[in-house]
Amino acid sequence: MNLPRPLKSSRLESRVFLLLLFAVTLAFGWILVPFFGAVFWGVVMAILFAPLYRKLVPRLKGRRTLAALLTMAVILVIVILPLGLITGALVREGAAVYERIQSGELNFASYFAQVYAALPDWLTSLLDRAGLGNLAELQEKLTASLRQISQFVATQALAIGQNTLDVVISFFIMLYLMFFLLRDGAGLSRRIRDAVPLNDAHKRELSAKFATVVRATVKGNVLVAVAQGALGGIAFAFLGIHAALLWAVLMAFLSLLPAVGAGLIWAPVAIYFLVTGAVWKGVVLIAYGVLVIGLVDNVLRPVLVGKDTKMPDYVVLISTLGGMAIFGLNGFVIGPVIAAMFMAVWDLFVVERAEFPDQIEQIVVSHPAERRDPPPPNDPA
């Protein structure tokens, strides 16, 4: 069927406009890539502390700028300042450990040899059959791995020192963006929702889901990480383990991985205590790790993360691991958010298909723009 010329022009203009919209959006995202971390955490912190800002606005008689500044002050005091102090102490402790490794005072290969020598015969024979019985070769591999790790840490430290200006710029970009998102975030959120071509119910559902998952993931994972790291650090300090703060931070970081987490640090230390004769230390550390540190993960994480996100534990685990594998540290938030949005969109689709099966089938099978009018019946001869 021949279409009128104005309709053809209208469709062409719409397609060109959509192409232009896609191009400028992609270009804008491209220029934000160098500061992705700053922008991402500015958005996350604004979402996380938006409830506090909304409570302050009426108390300050509608002065939104002052409310945003006070919220920023709270963020600096309870988040950024403690994080800076811990980072400084961690750098000093990490440098001390690095010097001990370089001087030979801290020799992980010798510790491994002590553990191997204390193993029972049946276990050493099992290791031999698995090809892990060559102690000299294992020590060489372990030493080489530790040397590579040390070189990597030194290289990263040097890179951070050389890129101090970039770090400072990213930090202030995050603060600057956070302020305006707190003050003007409601209006910006409305404009984004208005621009999204979905019905109002779907937009409300998806935006609420996004904010809920971000808050639950950050609050839940951070609280679990802080709790496990603090408890592990206290145990290590009590048992006289050197660089307890360093190990506490490592346990906190690894606790972002559900189910395994901090056990990757305290379990090998407990085994070392058991096989080298410090049996009571090993028993205490195992009991403490399972009953106290592990209990935090088993109790708090499902309550703080899984309950609010309404996602099964295995989905939280897989999405967190996958997110961190792709996006690094930012992935512990991005992964669960993507998983939650995936589940929410499919839930909406199932509901829509149950309520309006004919319309959904029509959209899936053939686009309305591609339909053609039936040909007119043949005139009778």
Short mmCIF file of C-alpha atoms in Angstrom, two decimals:
data_model
loop_
_atom_site.label_atom_id
_atom_site.label_comp_id
_atom_site.label_asym_id
_atom_site.label_seq_id
_atom_site.Cartn_x
_atom_site.Cartn_y
_atom_site.Cartn_z
CA MET A 1 0.00 0.00 0.00
CA ASN A 2 1.40 3.42 -0.98
CA LEU A 3 1.71 5.65 2.07
CA PRO A 4 1.09 9.40 1.92
CA ARG A 5 4.28 11.47 1.62
CA PRO A 6 3.82 13.27 5.01
CA LEU A 7 3.65 9.92 6.81
CA LYS A 8 6.84 8.74 5.10
CA SER A 9 8.63 11.96 6.08
CA SER A 10 7.38 11.64 9.64
CA ARG A 11 8.74 8.11 9.96
CA LEU A 12 12.09 9.09 8.44
CA GLU A 13 12.40 12.07 10.79
CA SER A 14 11.55 9.86 13.78
CA ARG A 15 14.20 7.31 12.85
CA VAL A 16 16.84 9.99 12.28
CA PHE A 17 15.94 11.61 15.59
CA LEU A 18 16.22 8.28 17.44
CA LEU A 19 19.59 7.66 15.80
CA LEU A 20 20.75 11.12 16.85
CA LEU A 21 19.46 10.50 20.39
CA PHE A 22 21.36 7.21 20.58
CA ALA A 23 24.55 8.80 19.19
CA VAL A 24 24.66 11.76 21.57
CA THR A 25 23.81 9.51 24.54
CA LEU A 26 26.63 7.14 23.62
CA ALA A 27 29.03 10.08 23.18
CA PHE A 28 28.07 11.52 26.57
CA GLY A 29 28.65 8.14 28.22
CA TRP A 30 32.00 7.90 26.46
CA ILE A 31 33.27 11.19 27.93
CA LEU A 32 32.21 10.01 31.39
CA VAL A 33 34.20 6.76 31.16
CA PRO A 34 37.46 8.23 32.63
CA PHE A 35 35.51 9.22 35.76
CA PHE A 36 33.19 6.22 35.86
CA GLY A 37 34.11 5.35 39.47
CA ALA A 38 33.56 8.91 40.70
CA VAL A 39 30.21 9.23 38.92
CA PHE A 40 29.08 5.78 39.98
CA TRP A 41 29.85 6.26 43.67
CA GLY A 42 28.44 9.78 43.61
CA VAL A 43 25.13 8.33 42.40
CA VAL A 44 25.25 5.44 44.88
CA MET A 45 26.01 7.68 47.87
CA ALA A 46 23.26 10.12 46.84
CA ILE A 47 20.75 7.26 46.66
CA LEU A 48 21.96 5.86 49.97
CA PHE A 49 21.70 9.16 51.89
CA ALA A 50 18.65 10.59 50.10
CA PRO A 51 16.31 9.58 53.00
CA LEU A 52 18.45 11.59 55.43
CA TYR A 53 18.32 14.59 53.08
CA ARG A 54 14.54 14.34 52.78
CA LYS A 55 14.20 14.33 56.58
CA LEU A 56 16.41 17.40 56.92
CA VAL A 57 14.55 19.52 54.33
CA PRO A 58 11.35 20.11 56.38
CA ARG A 59 13.38 20.61 59.57
CA LEU A 60 15.34 23.36 57.80
CA LYS A 61 12.14 24.98 56.47
CA GLY A 62 12.67 23.90 52.88
CA ARG A 63 16.26 25.15 52.51
CA ARG A 64 17.44 22.41 50.17
CA THR A 65 20.99 23.70 49.72
CA LEU A 66 21.62 23.74 53.47
CA ALA A 67 20.07 20.28 53.84
CA ALA A 68 22.35 18.95 51.08
CA LEU A 69 25.43 20.53 52.73
CA LEU A 70 24.55 18.99 56.12
CA THR A 71 24.02 15.60 54.47
CA MET A 72 27.44 15.94 52.82
CA ALA A 73 28.96 16.75 56.21
CA VAL A 74 27.43 13.57 57.66
CA ILE A 75 28.85 11.54 54.75
CA LEU A 76 32.30 13.03 55.30
CA VAL A 77 32.24 12.30 59.03
CA ILE A 78 30.83 8.75 59.06
CA VAL A 79 32.14 7.43 55.73
CA ILE A 80 34.98 9.31 54.06
CA LEU A 81 37.01 10.39 57.11
CA PRO A 82 37.11 6.90 58.74
CA LEU A 83 37.90 5.37 55.35
CA GLY A 84 40.80 7.80 54.88
CA LEU A 85 42.22 7.07 58.35
CA ILE A 86 41.98 3.31 57.81
CA THR A 87 43.60 3.63 54.38
CA GLY A 88 46.51 5.59 55.82
CA ALA A 89 47.09 3.04 58.59
CA LEU A 90 46.75 0.22 56.06
CA VAL A 91 49.38 1.74 53.77
CA ARG A 92 51.84 2.02 56.68
CA GLU A 93 51.18 -1.55 57.82
CA GLY A 94 51.37 -2.89 54.26
CA ALA A 95 54.72 -1.14 53.74
CA ALA A 96 56.04 -2.73 56.95
CA VAL A 97 54.93 -6.20 55.81
CA TYR A 98 56.53 -5.63 52.41
CA GLU A 99 59.84 -4.70 54.05
CA ARG A 100 59.72 -7.84 56.21
CA ILE A 101 59.12 -9.99 53.12
CA GLN A 102 62.00 -8.33 51.25
CA SER A 103 64.38 -8.75 54.20
CA GLY A 104 63.46 -12.43 54.61
CA GLU A 105 62.08 -11.93 58.12
CA LEU A 106 58.68 -12.98 56.81
CA ASN A 107 59.18 -16.12 54.72
CA PHE A 108 55.97 -17.78 53.55
CA ALA A 109 57.91 -20.59 51.91
CA SER A 110 59.34 -21.66 55.26
CA TYR A 111 55.87 -21.51 56.81
CA PHE A 112 54.61 -23.77 54.04
CA ALA A 113 57.50 -26.17 54.68
CA GLN A 114 56.58 -26.34 58.38
CA VAL A 115 52.96 -27.10 57.53
CA TYR A 116 53.96 -29.78 54.99
CA ALA A 117 56.33 -31.44 57.45
CA ALA A 118 53.60 -31.66 60.08
CA LEU A 119 51.08 -33.32 57.77
CA PRO A 120 50.22 -37.01 58.41
CA ASP A 121 51.65 -39.66 56.08
CA TRP A 122 48.32 -40.47 54.43
CA LEU A 123 47.85 -36.83 53.47
CA THR A 124 51.39 -36.41 52.11
CA SER A 125 50.98 -39.58 50.04
CA LEU A 126 47.71 -38.21 48.70
CA LEU A 127 49.49 -34.99 47.74
CA ASP A 128 52.23 -37.03 46.06
CA ARG A 129 49.68 -38.88 43.92
CA ALA A 130 48.12 -35.52 43.01
CA GLY A 131 51.51 -34.22 41.87
CA LEU A 132 51.84 -31.81 44.79
CA GLY A 133 54.46 -33.67 46.75
CA ASN A 134 57.54 -31.96 45.30
CA LEU A 135 58.16 -29.53 48.16
CA ALA A 136 61.05 -27.74 46.49
CA GLU A 137 59.00 -27.09 43.37
CA LEU A 138 56.03 -25.87 45.40
CA GLN A 139 58.28 -23.58 47.41
CA GLU A 140 59.76 -22.18 44.23
CA LYS A 141 56.31 -21.54 42.76
CA LEU A 142 55.11 -19.99 46.01
CA THR A 143 58.16 -17.74 46.23
CA ALA A 144 57.75 -16.67 42.60
CA SER A 145 54.07 -15.94 43.16
CA LEU A 146 54.78 -13.88 46.24
CA ARG A 147 57.49 -12.00 44.37
CA GLN A 148 55.05 -11.19 41.58
CA ILE A 149 52.44 -10.07 44.10
CA SER A 150 55.01 -7.85 45.82
CA GLN A 151 56.03 -6.33 42.49
CA PHE A 152 52.39 -5.76 41.59
CA VAL A 153 51.70 -4.05 44.92
CA ALA A 154 54.79 -1.87 44.52
CA THR A 155 53.80 -0.98 40.94
CA GLN A 156 50.26 -0.10 41.99
CA ALA A 157 51.53 2.01 44.87
CA LEU A 158 53.84 3.86 42.47
CA ALA A 159 50.98 4.35 40.00
CA ILE A 160 48.74 5.73 42.73
CA GLY A 161 51.50 8.11 43.77
CA GLN A 162 51.99 9.28 40.20
CA ASN A 163 48.24 9.64 39.64
CA THR A 164 47.52 11.51 42.85
CA LEU A 165 46.09 14.42 40.87
CA ASP A 166 43.63 12.10 39.08
CA VAL A 167 42.56 10.59 42.41
CA VAL A 168 42.01 14.04 43.93
CA ILE A 169 40.05 15.21 40.87
CA SER A 170 37.86 12.09 40.93
CA PHE A 171 37.23 12.57 44.65
CA PHE A 172 36.04 16.14 44.21
CA ILE A 173 33.95 15.19 41.17
CA MET A 174 32.23 12.59 43.35
CA LEU A 175 31.54 15.15 46.10
CA TYR A 176 30.38 17.80 43.62
CA LEU A 177 28.04 15.39 41.85
CA MET A 178 26.78 14.01 45.15
CA PHE A 179 25.78 17.50 46.34
CA PHE A 180 23.72 18.29 43.25
CA LEU A 181 22.15 14.83 43.14
CA LEU A 182 21.03 15.25 46.74
CA ARG A 183 19.65 18.74 46.16
CA ASP A 184 18.17 18.29 42.68
CA GLY A 185 17.94 14.51 42.44
CA ALA A 186 14.14 14.36 42.75
CA GLY A 187 13.62 16.64 39.76
CA LEU A 188 16.26 14.83 37.71
CA SER A 189 14.68 11.49 38.55
CA ARG A 190 11.28 12.75 37.37
CA ARG A 191 12.76 13.98 34.08
CA ILE A 192 14.40 10.60 33.47
CA ARG A 193 11.16 8.78 34.24
CA ASP A 194 9.24 11.08 31.90
CA ALA A 195 11.73 10.37 29.11
CA VAL A 196 11.53 6.58 29.45
CA PRO A 197 8.88 5.20 27.06
CA LEU A 198 7.12 2.92 29.55
CA ASN A 199 3.83 3.24 31.35
CA ASP A 200 3.81 4.95 34.75
CA ALA A 201 3.25 1.76 36.75
CA HIS A 202 6.27 0.05 35.20
CA LYS A 203 8.47 3.12 35.70
CA ARG A 204 7.50 3.39 39.36
CA GLU A 205 8.14 -0.32 39.91
CA LEU A 206 11.55 -0.31 38.23
CA SER A 207 12.80 2.92 39.81
CA ALA A 208 11.74 1.77 43.28
CA LYS A 209 13.42 -1.59 42.68
CA PHE A 210 16.64 0.10 41.55
CA ALA A 211 16.85 2.36 44.61
CA THR A 212 15.97 -0.49 46.98
CA VAL A 213 18.61 -2.84 45.57
CA VAL A 214 21.33 -0.16 45.65
CA ARG A 215 20.59 0.69 49.28
CA ALA A 216 20.26 -2.92 50.39
CA THR A 217 23.39 -4.06 48.56
CA VAL A 218 25.62 -1.25 49.77
CA LYS A 219 24.34 -1.16 53.34
CA GLY A 220 24.19 -4.93 53.67
CA ASN A 221 27.55 -5.77 52.12
CA VAL A 222 29.36 -2.89 53.79
CA LEU A 223 27.95 -3.69 57.23
CA VAL A 224 28.81 -7.37 56.82
CA ALA A 225 32.31 -6.49 55.59
CA VAL A 226 32.95 -4.08 58.46
CA ALA A 227 31.62 -6.54 61.04
CA GLN A 228 33.62 -9.51 59.74
CA GLY A 229 36.79 -7.46 59.25
CA ALA A 230 36.56 -5.97 62.74
CA LEU A 231 35.86 -9.31 64.40
CA GLY A 232 38.67 -11.00 62.48
CA GLY A 233 41.11 -8.20 63.28
CA ILE A 234 40.28 -8.41 66.99
CA ALA A 235 40.89 -12.17 66.94
CA PHE A 236 44.22 -11.80 65.12
CA ALA A 237 45.39 -9.07 67.51
CA PHE A 238 44.40 -11.23 70.52
CA LEU A 239 46.35 -14.20 69.11
CA GLY A 240 49.42 -12.03 68.52
CA ILE A 241 49.38 -12.19 64.72
CA HIS A 242 51.45 -9.44 63.12
CA ALA A 243 49.72 -6.78 60.96
CA ALA A 244 46.26 -7.49 62.37
CA LEU A 245 44.83 -4.39 60.66
CA LEU A 246 46.08 -5.54 57.25
CA TRP A 247 44.48 -8.96 57.69
CA ALA A 248 41.28 -7.34 59.00
CA VAL A 249 41.00 -5.20 55.87
CA LEU A 250 41.66 -8.24 53.66
CA MET A 251 38.94 -10.17 55.49
CA ALA A 252 36.56 -7.24 55.09
CA PHE A 253 37.29 -7.04 51.36
CA LEU A 254 36.95 -10.79 50.83
CA SER A 255 33.71 -10.86 52.82
CA LEU A 256 32.12 -9.14 49.81
CA LEU A 257 32.16 -12.68 48.38
CA PRO A 258 29.20 -14.44 50.01
CA ALA A 259 29.68 -17.88 51.61
CA VAL A 260 33.50 -17.99 51.36
CA GLY A 261 34.72 -14.51 52.23
CA ALA A 262 36.79 -14.04 55.36
CA GLY A 263 37.43 -17.79 55.72
CA LEU A 264 40.05 -17.50 52.97
CA ILE A 265 42.19 -15.61 55.50
CA TRP A 266 41.49 -17.05 58.93
CA ALA A 267 41.22 -20.73 57.89
CA PRO A 268 44.84 -21.09 56.57
CA VAL A 269 46.12 -19.29 59.69
CA ALA A 270 44.18 -21.69 61.91
CA ILE A 271 45.58 -24.68 59.99
CA TYR A 272 49.09 -23.30 60.39
CA PHE A 273 48.58 -23.02 64.17
CA LEU A 274 47.30 -26.61 64.38
CA VAL A 275 50.12 -28.23 62.43
CA THR A 276 52.91 -26.23 64.09
CA GLY A 277 51.95 -27.12 67.65
CA ALA A 278 49.92 -24.03 68.67
CA VAL A 279 46.85 -26.23 68.98
CA TRP A 280 44.87 -24.03 71.35
CA LYS A 281 45.31 -21.02 69.06
CA GLY A 282 44.15 -23.05 66.07
CA VAL A 283 41.12 -24.43 67.91
CA VAL A 284 40.16 -21.00 69.24
CA LEU A 285 40.51 -19.40 65.81
CA ILE A 286 38.46 -22.13 64.09
CA ALA A 287 35.70 -21.94 66.70
CA TYR A 288 35.70 -18.15 66.58
CA GLY A 289 35.74 -18.10 62.77
CA VAL A 290 32.85 -20.54 62.41
CA LEU A 291 30.66 -19.44 65.33
CA VAL A 292 31.29 -15.68 65.31
CA ILE A 293 32.73 -14.47 61.99
CA GLY A 294 30.76 -16.99 59.93
CA LEU A 295 27.58 -16.30 61.88
CA VAL A 296 27.71 -12.65 60.82
CA ASP A 297 27.67 -13.69 57.16
CA ASN A 298 24.98 -16.34 57.62
CA VAL A 299 22.66 -14.12 59.68
CA LEU A 300 23.20 -10.52 58.58
CA ARG A 301 23.65 -10.93 54.82
CA PRO A 302 20.32 -12.69 54.10
CA VAL A 303 18.52 -10.16 56.34
CA LEU A 304 20.21 -7.02 54.98
CA VAL A 305 20.67 -8.00 51.32
CA GLY A 306 18.38 -10.85 50.36
CA LYS A 307 15.34 -9.67 52.34
CA ASP A 308 15.18 -6.17 50.82
CA THR A 309 16.17 -7.19 47.31
CA LYS A 310 13.85 -10.23 47.43
CA MET A 311 16.48 -12.28 45.63
CA PRO A 312 17.55 -15.84 46.56
CA ASP A 313 20.95 -16.22 48.19
CA TYR A 314 22.38 -18.08 45.20
CA VAL A 315 21.39 -15.23 42.85
CA VAL A 316 23.06 -12.72 45.18
CA LEU A 317 26.21 -14.87 45.24
CA ILE A 318 26.41 -15.42 41.47
CA SER A 319 25.59 -11.81 40.58
CA THR A 320 28.11 -10.47 43.10
CA LEU A 321 30.90 -12.73 41.84
CA GLY A 322 30.07 -12.01 38.20
CA GLY A 323 29.81 -8.28 38.81
CA MET A 324 33.18 -8.13 40.56
CA ALA A 325 34.79 -10.24 37.82
CA ILE A 326 33.64 -7.75 35.16
CA PHE A 327 33.52 -4.39 36.95
CA GLY A 328 36.04 -4.89 39.75
CA LEU A 329 35.15 -3.55 43.20
CA ASN A 330 32.20 -1.60 41.77
CA GLY A 331 30.71 -4.92 40.69
CA PHE A 332 29.53 -5.86 44.18
CA VAL A 333 26.83 -3.21 43.64
CA ILE A 334 26.42 -3.39 39.84
CA GLY A 335 26.04 -7.18 39.73
CA PRO A 336 23.09 -7.48 42.15
CA VAL A 337 21.45 -4.39 40.63
CA ILE A 338 21.56 -5.95 37.15
CA ALA A 339 20.23 -9.24 38.54
CA ALA A 340 17.40 -7.49 40.39
CA MET A 341 16.42 -5.43 37.35
CA PHE A 342 16.50 -8.60 35.23
CA MET A 343 14.11 -10.34 37.61
CA ALA A 344 11.87 -7.26 37.93
CA VAL A 345 11.54 -6.76 34.16
CA TRP A 346 10.66 -10.41 33.59
CA ASP A 347 8.15 -10.32 36.45
CA LEU A 348 6.48 -7.32 34.81
CA PHE A 349 6.46 -9.12 31.48
CA VAL A 350 4.81 -12.20 33.02
CA VAL A 351 2.16 -10.03 34.69
CA GLU A 352 1.46 -8.12 31.48
CA ARG A 353 1.23 -11.32 29.47
CA ALA A 354 -1.23 -12.79 31.97
CA GLU A 355 -3.43 -9.67 31.88
CA PHE A 356 -3.14 -8.77 28.19
CA PRO A 357 -2.10 -11.91 26.27
CA ASP A 358 -3.39 -10.73 22.88
CA GLN A 359 -1.56 -7.41 22.97
CA ILE A 360 1.73 -8.97 24.11
CA GLU A 361 1.51 -11.65 21.42
CA GLN A 362 0.85 -9.01 18.80
CA ILE A 363 3.90 -6.99 19.89
CA VAL A 364 6.17 -10.03 19.93
CA VAL A 365 5.04 -11.61 16.67
CA SER A 366 4.61 -8.60 14.40
CA HIS A 367 5.23 -4.92 14.95
CA PRO A 368 2.10 -2.86 14.23
CA ALA A 369 4.07 -0.64 11.81
CA GLU A 370 4.82 -3.66 9.66
CA ARG A 371 1.22 -4.76 9.25
CA ARG A 372 -0.40 -4.28 5.88
CA ASP A 373 -4.05 -3.81 5.06
CA PRO A 374 -5.66 -6.86 3.46
CA PRO A 375 -6.06 -6.59 -0.32
CA PRO A 376 -9.51 -5.57 -1.52
CA PRO A 377 -11.74 -8.41 -2.73
CA ASN A 378 -11.80 -9.04 -6.43
CA ASP A 379 -14.64 -7.43 -8.23
CA PRO A 380 -17.16 -9.93 -9.54
CA ALA A 381 -16.83 -10.58 -13.18
#
